[in-house]
């Protein structure tokens, strides 16, 4: 789908362009203009044109690149697309400045409605897990299956390592943090993120580390980088405080799609203890526990996550095998070690 034109001035038309975003082998990047938002879409050519569509949504501070390896693993079973949420990756900020969970979910829904590829196999990590949960609850017609990797669903007692992320949402903290860390190199920043997000940071290859450094250097040039981070962090915190029908756990209970839940035992941002609650909340769920994984299991153990997704397809009859879809709990000891 080509970009659309709007009679009003959008954020995409006035912001400076940073360096080019990395596009991996077999990938394509395009920009899609929608009412109020412009989204960057990363896609892969599927093994067959009749494969069902899949859409991937990244976490806070991430981008569509977070899904590149898993997308390649699933080339033969789905037609993969990953989007950059507004203000992240290569997507400019939303015109209305709304970075709430609902705002991000609205962008995902607008894209799916516009391209007419739904229902899709929907994937979400962290912030993207909260966003896709809201999408699946609000628009069940758009979702075939839901795969959540360490979804950012409300916790009464958050992980200690997640506290700085929550504080980032407090007005003024992002500016203070920027001043305090102005001497940090991109390598130092990426090293800190890897230590926080990976169960074993030594698994990150030197090539992947350098790619992450180059991407961070590119994004730090964007005038809205910290604003998008801070407002999205605030959106997560605000979503944690919502009750009633708008509460994320209540919406999880309304999800009709068969759901694969992936939790890492070394996750410093989303408590591993939340896995059991999630398995109870999502009515048709399967739980994959990876004791050695951190917050981004799809990047740490893509082959294991891909296998679990294939089993979800078989379990739901999507791959020609029709089995019961009750809650199952699979623990993979030492996965990938």
Coordinates of C-alpha atoms in Angstrom, one line a residue:
X1 CA 0.0 0.0 0.0
X2 CA 1.4 3.4 -0.9
X3 CA 1.5 6.4 1.4
X4 CA -1.6 8.6 1.4
X5 CA -1.8 12.3 1.4
X6 CA -3.5 14.4 4.1
X7 CA -4.7 18.0 3.6
X8 CA -3.3 18.8 7.0
X9 CA 0.4 19.0 7.9
X10 CA 1.5 15.8 9.6
X11 CA 4.5 15.2 11.8
X12 CA 6.1 13.1 9.0
X13 CA 6.2 16.0 6.6
X14 CA 8.1 18.5 8.9
X15 CA 10.5 16.4 10.9
X16 CA 14.2 16.1 9.8
X17 CA 15.3 12.8 8.3
X18 CA 17.9 10.8 10.2
X19 CA 20.2 8.2 8.7
X20 CA 18.7 5.2 6.8
X21 CA 17.2 2.4 8.9
X22 CA 18.9 -1.0 8.5
X23 CA 17.1 -3.5 6.3
X24 CA 18.1 -7.1 6.6
X25 CA 18.5 -9.6 3.9
X26 CA 15.2 -10.7 2.5
X27 CA 13.4 -7.7 4.1
X28 CA 11.6 -4.7 2.7
X29 CA 10.8 -1.4 4.4
X30 CA 7.9 0.9 3.4
X31 CA 6.0 3.8 4.8
X32 CA 2.2 3.8 5.1
X33 CA 0.2 7.0 5.6
X34 CA -2.9 6.7 7.7
X35 CA -5.3 9.2 9.3
X36 CA -3.2 10.9 12.0
X37 CA -0.2 8.6 11.8
X38 CA 2.5 7.4 9.4
X39 CA 3.8 3.9 10.0
X40 CA 7.0 2.2 8.8
X41 CA 6.4 -1.4 7.9
X42 CA 9.1 -4.1 7.7
X43 CA 8.1 -7.2 5.7
X44 CA 9.5 -10.4 4.3
X45 CA 8.6 -12.3 1.1
X46 CA 6.8 -15.5 2.2
X47 CA 7.6 -18.9 0.9
X48 CA 4.1 -19.0 -0.6
X49 CA 1.7 -16.2 -1.4
X50 CA -1.3 -18.0 0.1
X51 CA 0.2 -18.1 3.7
X52 CA -1.8 -16.3 6.4
X53 CA -0.7 -12.8 7.5
X54 CA 1.2 -12.1 10.7
X55 CA 1.9 -8.7 12.3
X56 CA 4.5 -8.1 15.0
X57 CA 4.6 -5.2 17.5
X58 CA 7.7 -4.3 19.4
X59 CA 8.3 -3.1 23.0
X60 CA 9.3 0.3 24.6
X61 CA 12.5 1.6 22.9
X62 CA 12.4 -1.1 20.3
X63 CA 11.5 -1.3 16.7
X64 CA 10.4 -3.7 14.0
X65 CA 14.0 -4.9 13.8
X66 CA 13.4 -6.8 17.1
X67 CA 11.4 -9.3 15.1
X68 CA 13.7 -9.8 12.1
X69 CA 15.2 -13.2 13.2
X70 CA 11.8 -14.7 14.3
X71 CA 10.2 -13.5 11.1
X72 CA 12.9 -15.3 9.1
X73 CA 12.3 -18.4 11.1
X74 CA 8.6 -18.4 10.2
X75 CA 8.9 -17.6 6.5
X76 CA 7.3 -21.0 5.6
X77 CA 4.2 -20.7 7.8
X78 CA 3.1 -17.0 7.8
X79 CA 3.5 -13.8 5.6
X80 CA 5.3 -11.6 8.1
X81 CA 5.1 -7.8 8.6
X82 CA 6.4 -5.9 11.6
X83 CA 5.5 -2.2 12.3
X84 CA 7.3 0.6 14.0
X85 CA 5.0 2.1 16.5
X86 CA 4.5 5.9 16.2
X87 CA 7.6 7.7 17.4
X88 CA 9.8 4.5 17.2
X89 CA 12.0 2.9 14.6
X90 CA 11.4 4.8 11.4
X91 CA 7.8 5.9 12.2
X92 CA 7.4 9.7 13.0
X93 CA 5.4 10.7 16.1
X94 CA 1.6 10.6 15.9
X95 CA -0.1 13.9 14.9
X96 CA -2.0 14.1 18.2
X97 CA 1.0 13.2 20.4
X98 CA -1.0 10.3 21.9
X99 CA 1.5 7.6 23.1
X100 CA -1.0 5.8 25.4
X101 CA -1.6 2.1 25.1
X102 CA -4.9 2.9 23.5
X103 CA -3.2 5.4 21.1
X104 CA -0.7 2.7 20.0
X105 CA -3.5 0.1 19.7
X106 CA -5.5 2.5 17.6
X107 CA -2.5 2.8 15.2
X108 CA -2.3 -0.9 14.9
X109 CA -6.1 -1.2 14.2
X110 CA -6.0 1.6 11.6
X111 CA -3.2 -0.2 9.8
X112 CA -5.0 -3.6 9.8
X113 CA -8.3 -2.0 8.7
X114 CA -6.5 -0.1 5.9
X115 CA -4.6 -3.0 4.4
X116 CA -7.4 -5.5 4.7
X117 CA -5.2 -8.4 5.5
X118 CA -6.9 -9.5 8.7
X119 CA -7.4 -11.6 10.6
X120 CA -3.7 -11.9 11.4
X121 CA -1.5 -13.9 13.7
X122 CA -0.6 -11.0 16.1
X123 CA 2.6 -10.9 18.0
X124 CA 3.6 -8.5 20.8
X125 CA 6.6 -8.0 23.1
X126 CA 6.5 -6.0 26.4
X127 CA 4.7 -2.7 25.5
X128 CA 3.7 -4.3 22.3
X129 CA 2.2 -7.1 24.4
X130 CA -0.1 -4.7 26.2
X131 CA -1.0 -3.0 22.9
X132 CA -1.8 -6.3 21.1
X133 CA -3.8 -7.5 24.1
X134 CA -6.0 -4.3 23.8
X135 CA -6.3 -4.8 20.0
X136 CA -7.4 -8.5 20.4
X137 CA -9.9 -7.6 23.1
X138 CA -11.4 -4.6 21.2
X139 CA -11.3 -6.1 17.7
X140 CA -11.4 -9.9 17.8
X141 CA -12.3 -9.9 14.1
X142 CA -8.7 -8.8 13.4
X143 CA -6.9 -11.6 15.2
X144 CA -6.4 -15.3 14.4
X145 CA -3.9 -16.0 17.2
X146 CA -2.1 -13.9 19.8
X147 CA 1.5 -14.5 20.8
X148 CA 2.8 -12.5 23.7
X149 CA 6.5 -12.4 24.7
X150 CA 6.9 -10.9 28.2
X151 CA 3.8 -8.7 27.9
X152 CA 3.7 -5.5 30.0
X153 CA 0.5 -6.4 31.9
X154 CA 0.0 -4.7 35.3
X155 CA 1.9 -6.1 38.3
X156 CA 1.2 -5.1 41.9
X157 CA 4.9 -5.4 42.7
X158 CA 7.0 -4.4 39.7
X159 CA 10.5 -5.7 39.1
X160 CA 13.2 -3.5 40.8
X161 CA 15.0 -3.2 37.5
X162 CA 11.8 -1.9 35.9
X163 CA 11.5 1.1 38.3
X164 CA 13.7 3.4 36.2
X165 CA 11.5 2.8 33.1
X166 CA 8.4 3.7 35.2
X167 CA 10.1 6.9 36.5
X168 CA 10.9 7.8 32.9
X169 CA 7.2 8.6 32.5
X170 CA 7.3 11.2 35.2
X171 CA 7.3 14.7 33.7
X172 CA 10.8 16.2 33.6
X173 CA 12.7 12.9 34.4
X174 CA 13.5 12.3 30.7
X175 CA 15.1 15.7 30.4
X176 CA 17.1 15.2 33.7
X177 CA 18.2 11.7 32.5
X178 CA 19.4 13.2 29.2
X179 CA 21.5 15.7 31.0
X180 CA 23.0 13.2 33.4
X181 CA 23.9 10.7 30.7
X182 CA 25.0 13.2 28.0
X183 CA 28.6 11.8 28.3
X184 CA 27.5 8.2 27.7
X185 CA 28.6 6.7 24.5
X186 CA 26.1 4.7 22.3
X187 CA 28.1 1.6 23.1
X188 CA 27.6 2.2 26.8
X189 CA 23.9 2.8 26.4
X190 CA 23.4 -0.3 24.3
X191 CA 25.5 -2.4 26.7
X192 CA 23.2 -1.3 29.5
X193 CA 20.1 -2.2 27.5
X194 CA 21.5 -5.6 26.6
X195 CA 22.3 -6.3 30.2
X196 CA 18.7 -5.3 31.2
X197 CA 16.9 -7.2 28.5
X198 CA 18.8 -10.4 27.8
X199 CA 19.0 -13.3 30.2
X200 CA 22.6 -13.8 29.0
X201 CA 24.0 -10.7 27.2
X202 CA 27.0 -12.8 26.0
X203 CA 24.7 -14.4 23.5
X204 CA 24.6 -11.2 21.6
X205 CA 26.9 -11.4 18.6
X206 CA 29.4 -8.6 17.9
X207 CA 27.5 -7.9 14.6
X208 CA 24.2 -7.6 16.4
X209 CA 25.7 -5.3 19.0
X210 CA 27.2 -3.0 16.4
X211 CA 23.9 -2.9 14.5
X212 CA 22.1 -1.9 17.8
X213 CA 24.7 0.8 18.3
X214 CA 24.2 2.2 14.8
X215 CA 20.5 2.2 15.2
X216 CA 20.7 4.0 18.6
X217 CA 23.0 6.6 17.2
X218 CA 20.5 7.2 14.4
X219 CA 17.6 7.6 16.8
X220 CA 19.4 9.9 19.2
X221 CA 19.5 12.4 16.3
X222 CA 15.7 12.5 16.2
X223 CA 14.3 15.5 18.1
X224 CA 11.4 13.4 19.4
X225 CA 13.3 10.4 20.6
X226 CA 13.1 11.0 24.4
X227 CA 9.6 12.4 24.2
X228 CA 8.4 9.2 22.6
X229 CA 10.1 7.1 25.2
X230 CA 8.8 9.2 28.1
X231 CA 5.3 9.5 26.9
X232 CA 5.1 5.8 26.1
X233 CA 6.5 4.9 29.5
X234 CA 3.8 7.1 31.0
X235 CA 1.3 5.3 28.9
X236 CA 2.3 2.0 30.4
X237 CA 2.1 3.4 34.0
X238 CA -1.3 4.9 33.3
X239 CA -2.6 1.6 31.9
X240 CA -1.5 -0.1 35.0
X241 CA -3.8 2.1 37.1
X242 CA -6.9 1.6 35.0
X243 CA -9.6 -0.5 36.4
X244 CA -13.0 -1.8 35.2
X245 CA -13.5 -2.8 31.6
X246 CA -10.5 -0.8 30.5
X247 CA -8.1 -2.6 32.8
X248 CA -5.6 -4.8 30.8
X249 CA -6.2 -7.9 32.9
X250 CA -10.0 -7.5 32.3
X251 CA -9.3 -7.1 28.6
X252 CA -7.0 -10.2 28.7
X253 CA -10.0 -12.2 29.9
X254 CA -12.0 -11.0 26.9
X255 CA -9.5 -12.1 24.3
X256 CA -11.1 -14.9 22.2
X257 CA -8.0 -15.8 20.1
X258 CA -5.9 -18.8 21.0
X259 CA -2.9 -17.3 22.8
X260 CA 0.7 -18.3 23.2
X261 CA 2.4 -16.8 26.3
X262 CA 6.2 -16.7 26.4
X263 CA 7.9 -15.8 29.7
X264 CA 11.6 -15.7 30.6
X265 CA 13.0 -16.9 34.0
X266 CA 15.7 -14.1 33.9
X267 CA 13.4 -11.3 32.9
X268 CA 14.3 -8.2 34.8
X269 CA 11.4 -6.1 33.5
X270 CA 8.4 -8.4 33.6
X271 CA 8.1 -10.8 36.6
X272 CA 8.3 -14.5 35.7
X273 CA 5.7 -15.0 38.5
X274 CA 3.1 -13.3 36.2
X275 CA 3.2 -16.2 33.8
X276 CA 0.7 -18.2 35.9
X277 CA -1.7 -15.3 36.2
X278 CA -1.5 -14.7 32.4
X279 CA -2.2 -18.4 31.7
X280 CA -5.4 -18.1 33.8
X281 CA -6.5 -14.8 32.4
X282 CA -6.3 -15.7 28.7
X283 CA -9.1 -18.2 28.2
X284 CA -7.4 -20.3 25.5
X285 CA -3.7 -20.1 26.4
X286 CA -0.5 -22.1 26.1
X287 CA 2.5 -21.1 28.2
X288 CA 6.1 -21.4 27.2
X289 CA 8.5 -20.9 30.1
X290 CA 12.2 -20.3 29.2
X291 CA 14.2 -20.3 32.4
X292 CA 17.3 -18.8 30.8
X293 CA 15.6 -16.1 28.7
X294 CA 15.3 -12.5 29.6
X295 CA 12.8 -9.9 28.3
X296 CA 13.2 -10.5 24.6
X297 CA 12.9 -14.3 24.1
X298 CA 12.1 -13.9 20.4
X299 CA 15.6 -12.4 20.0
X300 CA 17.4 -14.7 22.4
X301 CA 15.8 -18.0 21.5
X302 CA 14.0 -17.5 18.1
X303 CA 14.1 -21.1 17.1
X304 CA 12.4 -22.2 20.4
X305 CA 9.7 -19.5 20.1
X306 CA 9.2 -20.4 16.4
X307 CA 8.7 -24.0 17.3
X308 CA 6.1 -23.1 20.0
X309 CA 4.2 -20.9 17.5
X310 CA 4.2 -23.8 15.0
X311 CA 2.7 -26.0 17.7
X312 CA 0.1 -23.3 18.3
X313 CA -0.8 -23.4 14.6
X314 CA -1.1 -27.2 14.8
X315 CA -3.1 -27.0 18.0
X316 CA -5.6 -24.6 16.5
X317 CA -5.9 -26.4 13.2
X318 CA -4.2 -23.6 11.3
X319 CA -1.5 -26.0 10.0
X320 CA -3.8 -28.9 9.1
X321 CA -3.7 -30.6 12.6
X322 CA -6.8 -30.2 14.7
X323 CA -6.2 -30.7 18.5
X324 CA -7.8 -29.4 21.6
X325 CA -6.8 -25.9 22.7
X326 CA -6.7 -26.1 26.5
X327 CA -4.1 -24.4 28.6
X328 CA -0.8 -26.1 28.4
X329 CA 2.5 -25.3 30.2
X330 CA 5.8 -26.2 28.6
X331 CA 9.0 -25.4 30.4
X332 CA 12.2 -25.6 28.3
X333 CA 15.1 -26.1 30.7
X334 CA 18.3 -24.5 29.5
X335 CA 16.8 -23.5 26.1
X336 CA 19.4 -22.7 23.6
X337 CA 22.3 -23.4 26.0

